Coordinates of C-alpha atoms in Angstrom, one line a residue:
M413 CA 31.3 10.5 -13.3
P414 CA 31.3 8.9 -10.7
P415 CA 29.3 5.4 -11.5
S416 CA 26.2 5.3 -11.8
A417 CA 23.8 3.7 -9.0
S418 CA 20.3 4.3 -10.4
L419 CA 18.1 3.8 -13.4
W420 CA 14.2 5.0 -13.6
C421 CA 12.1 5.8 -16.5
S422 CA 9.1 7.8 -16.5
R423 CA 6.2 6.8 -15.1
G424 CA 4.1 6.7 -18.4
S425 CA 3.4 8.0 -22.0
C426 CA 3.1 12.1 -22.2
Q427 CA 1.2 12.7 -25.5
Q428 CA 2.3 16.3 -25.3
H429 CA 6.1 15.6 -25.0
P430 CA 7.0 12.2 -26.6
T431 CA 10.4 11.9 -25.6
L432 CA 8.8 11.7 -22.3
A433 CA 7.9 8.2 -22.9
V434 CA 8.2 5.0 -20.8
T435 CA 11.5 4.8 -22.4
H436 CA 12.8 8.4 -21.1
T437 CA 15.5 7.8 -18.1
L438 CA 17.8 8.9 -15.3
L439 CA 21.0 7.4 -14.0
L440 CA 21.7 9.1 -10.7
S441 CA 25.0 9.2 -10.0
C442 CA 26.7 10.8 -7.1
R443 CA 25.1 14.5 -7.1
S444 CA 23.8 15.2 -10.4
L445 CA 21.0 13.0 -11.6
C446 CA 21.0 12.5 -15.4
V447 CA 18.0 12.3 -18.1
F448 CA 17.8 10.9 -22.0
G449 CA 15.0 11.1 -24.4
M450 CA 13.6 7.7 -26.0
G451 CA 17.1 7.4 -28.1
G452 CA 18.8 7.5 -25.0
E453 CA 20.1 10.8 -26.4
H454 CA 21.6 13.8 -23.2
L455 CA 18.9 15.8 -22.0
H456 CA 19.8 17.1 -19.4
T457 CA 21.6 17.4 -15.9
L458 CA 19.7 18.4 -12.3
S459 CA 21.7 18.7 -9.2
V460 CA 20.7 21.2 -6.4
E461 CA 22.4 23.9 -6.5
G462 CA 24.6 24.5 -2.7
N463 CA 23.9 21.3 -1.6
H464 CA 27.0 18.4 -1.4
T465 CA 24.2 16.1 -0.5
Q466 CA 24.5 13.0 -2.1
L467 CA 20.7 12.7 -3.7
S468 CA 19.1 10.0 -3.3
Q469 CA 15.1 8.1 -3.4
V470 CA 14.2 9.5 -7.1
N471 CA 10.1 9.3 -7.7
W472 CA 8.6 9.9 -11.1
L473 CA 5.7 12.4 -10.0
S474 CA 4.1 12.4 -13.9
E475 CA 4.8 11.9 -16.9
T476 CA 6.9 15.6 -17.0
A477 CA 7.9 15.9 -13.4
V478 CA 10.8 14.4 -11.2
S479 CA 11.9 14.3 -7.3
A480 CA 15.1 13.7 -5.2
C481 CA 16.1 13.2 -2.2
A482 CA 19.4 15.7 -0.9
G483 CA 19.4 14.3 3.2
P484 CA 16.2 16.9 5.1
E485 CA 15.4 17.9 1.2
V486 CA 13.4 16.9 -1.9
T487 CA 13.1 18.9 -4.8
V488 CA 10.6 18.7 -7.5
W489 CA 11.7 19.1 -11.3
S490 CA 9.1 19.6 -14.6
I491 CA 11.3 18.0 -17.6
S492 CA 10.7 18.5 -21.1
Q493 CA 12.8 18.6 -24.2
E494 CA 14.3 21.5 -24.7
Q495 CA 14.3 23.0 -20.9
Y496 CA 14.2 21.6 -17.3
Q497 CA 13.3 23.8 -13.7
E498 CA 12.9 23.1 -10.7
T499 CA 8.9 23.6 -9.3
G500 CA 9.2 23.3 -5.8
T501 CA 11.7 22.1 -2.7
F502 CA 10.3 20.8 0.5
A503 CA 11.7 20.3 3.4
A504 CA 11.7 18.3 6.4
N505 CA 10.1 19.8 9.5
P506 CA 11.9 19.1 13.1
T507 CA 14.5 18.7 10.6
A508 CA 15.5 14.6 9.7
N509 CA 17.0 12.9 7.4
I510 CA 15.2 10.9 4.8
T511 CA 15.8 7.5 3.3
Y512 CA 12.8 5.9 1.8
L513 CA 10.6 8.2 -0.3
A514 CA 6.8 6.9 -1.7
A515 CA 4.9 9.4 -4.6
S516 CA 1.8 9.1 -4.1
P517 CA -0.1 7.5 -7.8
N518 CA -1.6 10.5 -8.8
G519 CA 1.6 12.9 -8.6
R520 CA 0.5 15.2 -5.4
Y521 CA 1.8 14.1 -2.4
L522 CA 5.2 13.4 -1.4
A523 CA 5.9 10.6 2.0
G524 CA 9.1 10.9 3.7
A525 CA 10.2 8.5 5.9
C526 CA 13.0 10.4 7.6
D527 CA 15.7 8.9 10.8
N528 CA 14.0 10.0 13.3
G529 CA 11.3 7.9 13.4
M530 CA 9.0 10.5 12.1
V531 CA 6.6 9.9 8.5
Q532 CA 6.2 13.8 7.0
V533 CA 4.2 14.5 3.5
W534 CA 3.9 16.6 1.3
D535 CA 1.6 18.0 -1.4
T536 CA 3.6 19.3 -4.4
Q537 CA 0.6 20.6 -6.1
P538 CA 0.9 24.5 -6.6
P539 CA -1.3 26.7 -4.7
S540 CA -3.7 28.8 -6.0
S541 CA -3.5 31.8 -6.8
G542 CA -2.5 34.8 -4.7
Q543 CA -0.3 31.9 -2.1
Q544 CA 2.4 31.1 -1.5
Q545 CA 3.7 26.6 -1.7
T546 CA 5.2 26.5 2.0
M547 CA 8.3 23.6 2.1
D548 CA 7.0 22.3 5.5
P549 CA 4.8 19.1 5.2
M550 CA 1.0 19.4 5.7
L551 CA 1.1 15.7 7.8
K552 CA 3.9 15.2 10.6
I553 CA 3.5 11.2 11.5
S554 CA 5.3 10.1 15.4
E555 CA 2.0 8.4 16.7
G556 CA 2.5 4.7 17.1
I557 CA 6.0 4.3 14.4
E558 CA 8.2 2.8 17.3
G559 CA 11.2 1.5 14.9
N560 CA 13.1 2.4 12.0
V561 CA 10.7 2.6 9.2
V562 CA 12.2 0.8 6.1
R563 CA 9.7 0.9 3.0
L564 CA 5.6 3.5 2.1
S565 CA 4.0 2.1 -0.5
W566 CA 0.3 4.6 -1.9
D567 CA -3.0 2.7 -1.9
S568 CA -4.0 3.7 -6.5
T569 CA -6.7 6.3 -4.9
S570 CA -3.1 8.1 -3.4
K571 CA -5.4 7.6 0.1
L572 CA -3.8 4.8 1.9
L573 CA -0.2 5.5 3.1
A574 CA 1.3 1.9 4.1
A575 CA 4.6 1.2 6.8
A576 CA 6.3 -0.9 6.9
V577 CA 8.7 -1.1 10.8
H578 CA 9.6 -4.0 12.0
N579 CA 7.3 -7.0 12.4
D580 CA 4.3 -4.4 11.5
V581 CA 2.9 -2.6 8.9
L582 CA 1.4 0.2 9.9
V583 CA -1.3 2.0 7.1
W584 CA -3.3 5.7 7.0
D585 CA -5.8 7.6 5.5
I586 CA -4.6 10.9 4.0
S587 CA -8.0 11.5 3.1
A588 CA -9.0 12.0 6.3
V589 CA -6.6 13.8 7.9
T590 CA -8.1 16.1 10.7
D591 CA -6.3 18.6 13.1
G592 CA -3.4 17.3 11.9
K593 CA -4.3 14.2 13.1
V594 CA -5.0 10.8 10.5
E595 CA -6.6 7.4 11.1
S596 CA -4.0 4.6 11.4
F597 CA -4.3 0.8 11.0
V598 CA -2.4 -1.9 12.3
C599 CA -1.6 -4.9 10.4
M600 CA -0.1 -7.6 11.9
G601 CA 0.3 -11.5 12.2
Y602 CA 4.3 -12.2 11.6
E603 CA 6.6 -14.5 13.7
Q604 CA 8.3 -12.9 16.7
G605 CA 11.0 -12.4 15.6
A606 CA 10.5 -11.3 12.1
R607 CA 11.2 -8.2 9.5
V608 CA 8.7 -6.4 7.4
T609 CA 11.4 -5.6 4.6
C610 CA 7.9 -5.2 1.3
L611 CA 5.0 -4.2 1.1
A612 CA 2.8 -3.6 -1.7
F613 CA -0.8 -2.3 -2.8
Q614 CA -2.6 -3.9 -5.3
P615 CA -2.9 -1.6 -8.4
G616 CA -6.6 -0.2 -8.3
G617 CA -7.1 -3.1 -5.9
S618 CA -8.3 -3.7 -1.8
L619 CA -5.4 -5.8 -1.6
L620 CA -1.6 -5.1 0.9
A621 CA 0.6 -7.6 0.0
S622 CA 4.0 -7.6 2.6
A623 CA 7.0 -9.9 3.2
A624 CA 9.5 -10.6 5.7
D625 CA 13.0 -11.6 6.4
N626 CA 11.6 -15.2 7.3
G627 CA 10.1 -15.7 4.2
Q628 CA 7.1 -15.2 5.7
C629 CA 4.2 -13.5 3.5
L630 CA 0.9 -11.4 4.4
V631 CA -1.7 -10.4 1.9
H632 CA -4.6 -7.9 4.2
D633 CA -7.8 -6.4 2.1
V634 CA -8.5 -3.1 3.3
N635 CA -12.2 -3.0 3.2
S636 CA -12.1 -4.9 5.9
F637 CA -10.0 -2.1 8.3
G638 CA -12.5 -2.0 11.1
S639 CA -12.9 1.0 13.0
N640 CA -10.3 0.0 15.9
G641 CA -8.2 0.8 13.4
V642 CA -6.4 -3.4 14.3
V643 CA -6.1 -6.1 11.7
N644 CA -5.2 -8.9 13.5
G645 CA -7.8 -11.8 12.4
L646 CA -10.9 -9.7 12.1
I647 CA -11.5 -8.9 8.8
N648 CA -13.2 -10.6 5.9
Y649 CA -10.4 -12.0 4.2
V650 CA -6.8 -12.1 5.7
A651 CA -4.9 -14.5 3.9
S652 CA -0.6 -15.8 4.3
G653 CA 1.7 -17.7 3.3
Q654 CA 5.5 -18.8 3.2
V655 CA 8.7 -18.6 1.1
S656 CA 10.4 -21.8 0.8
N657 CA 12.8 -22.9 3.4
A658 CA 15.1 -24.8 1.0
D659 CA 17.4 -22.0 1.7
S660 CA 16.9 -21.6 4.6
G661 CA 13.9 -19.2 4.8
D662 CA 14.5 -17.2 2.0
A663 CA 14.5 -13.5 3.3
V664 CA 12.2 -10.9 0.4
K665 CA 14.1 -7.9 -0.4
A666 CA 11.1 -7.1 -3.6
M667 CA 7.4 -7.4 -4.1
A668 CA 5.8 -6.3 -7.2
W669 CA 1.9 -6.7 -8.1
H670 CA 1.6 -8.4 -11.9
P671 CA -0.8 -7.2 -13.4
S672 CA -2.6 -10.7 -13.7
G673 CA -3.6 -10.6 -10.1
I674 CA -0.3 -12.0 -9.3
L675 CA 1.9 -11.2 -6.3
L676 CA 5.9 -11.3 -7.4
L677 CA 7.9 -11.9 -4.6
G678 CA 11.5 -12.0 -4.7
T679 CA 14.4 -13.4 -2.3
E680 CA 17.5 -12.8 -1.6
A681 CA 18.8 -16.6 -2.4
G682 CA 17.4 -15.8 -6.3
T683 CA 14.7 -16.6 -5.9
V684 CA 11.3 -15.2 -7.7
V685 CA 8.2 -16.5 -6.7
A686 CA 4.6 -16.2 -8.1
F687 CA 1.6 -17.0 -5.5
Q688 CA -1.7 -16.4 -6.7
V689 CA -4.1 -14.9 -3.8
V690 CA -7.1 -16.6 -3.3
K691 CA -9.7 -15.0 -0.9
V692 CA -11.6 -16.9 1.4
P693 CA -15.2 -15.4 3.2
Q694 CA -14.5 -15.8 6.7
Q695 CA -16.9 -17.3 9.0
R696 CA -18.9 -17.1 12.1
N697 CA -18.4 -18.2 15.6
P698 CA -22.1 -19.1 16.2
A699 CA -21.6 -18.7 19.6
N700 CA -21.1 -15.7 20.2
H701 CA -20.4 -14.0 16.0
V702 CA -16.6 -13.5 16.2
A703 CA -14.4 -14.3 13.5
A704 CA -12.4 -16.9 13.8
P705 CA -8.4 -16.4 13.7
A706 CA -7.5 -16.1 10.6
Q707 CA -4.6 -18.4 9.9
Q708 CA -6.8 -21.1 10.9
Q709 CA -10.4 -20.0 9.6
L710 CA -7.8 -20.2 5.6
A711 CA -6.0 -23.6 7.0
Q712 CA -10.0 -24.8 7.7
A713 CA -11.0 -24.1 4.2
Q714 CA -8.8 -24.9 2.4
P715 CA -7.3 -27.7 3.3
N716 CA -4.8 -29.0 -0.1
K717 CA -4.4 -25.8 -1.7
F718 CA -0.5 -24.6 -1.5
V719 CA 1.5 -21.7 -2.8
K720 CA 1.2 -20.9 -6.4
N721 CA 4.9 -20.9 -7.8
H722 CA 6.8 -20.4 -10.9
D723 CA 10.4 -20.2 -8.7
T724 CA 13.3 -19.0 -11.0
R725 CA 16.6 -19.8 -9.7
R726 CA 19.7 -19.5 -11.3
Q727 CA 21.0 -22.6 -10.9
A728 CA 22.8 -24.5 -14.0
N729 CA 20.9 -26.9 -14.4
G730 CA 17.7 -25.0 -14.4
P731 CA 14.9 -23.8 -12.3
G732 CA 13.6 -25.2 -9.5
V733 CA 10.7 -25.8 -7.9
V734 CA 10.1 -24.1 -4.5
E735 CA 8.2 -27.0 -1.7
P736 CA 4.5 -26.4 -1.0
G737 CA 4.2 -23.8 1.1
R738 CA 0.6 -22.8 3.4
G739 CA -2.1 -20.2 3.6
A740 CA -4.7 -20.0 1.5
Y741 CA -3.2 -19.7 -2.4
S742 CA -3.5 -22.6 -5.0
R743 CA -0.4 -24.3 -6.6
R744 CA -0.2 -25.0 -10.5
Q745 CA 2.3 -27.9 -11.8
Q746 CA 4.9 -26.8 -13.5
A747 CA 4.3 -28.7 -16.8
G748 CA 7.3 -32.2 -17.7

């Protein structure tokens, strides 16, 4: 067997299938996907028959359903202790290799970023009796995408889909598709030349966080998206921060929300930084009732607030401390 590329654990536990608990593991190795039980026993080996393209972009749709990409196609399997079954195959149309795949939290939708600059969304829900499931996407998005989509993220309601494209974050309301068109928003605010590398919706919340290769981090509140489709300092709540530039501007490579509400950022320098988001009510200009620019408003509202961080570095002398950043965050001093 070739060296393994990645590992995945099932999301959540399954009372009907105790072997498919959170310790249920997938191991991706070239063209095969190996399934292991909670005791480490090998259960199944999944592959796409007749397809010689390497599998990638594995996603759990539920405790018993998993998907993976092979070129322009996505295959979905149903897994149990005793057996597995291929339950559906979905294809990019027009044909294009899928470079990034994200499953919605409810397990119904799959969104794929394609190498032709398009985002396609498939509905994996089995059709009603008498209807045949289609391989084609339910939605094709190309308008407003200028460049390669490097990340996709769903919100907890499975209604909003966000994409990182160059120095913008695009958001679409998948629940409001009309005649193949979807309502979209643009979350701007990154410095010129920055490239968004990570993004993540807050689980169960309304915040959308993103970060870039210059260490910049932005947080938007989706409840404040306006009808003009642009989020650039004209929303009720927005926050920004900067990872320490002690390492010549750390590029953010990983992002995750902690259950406590803290936002964790991992940089290519081996630094893990924790931010506590402080939402600040926007102030209006009494003369024209126009919202003040978000960056200025936050600086005025929180003049003594800095980045809250717990910075972990791979250094012999122990954890380091990130220098104070800027934005609407609070900082806790390390004890000792």
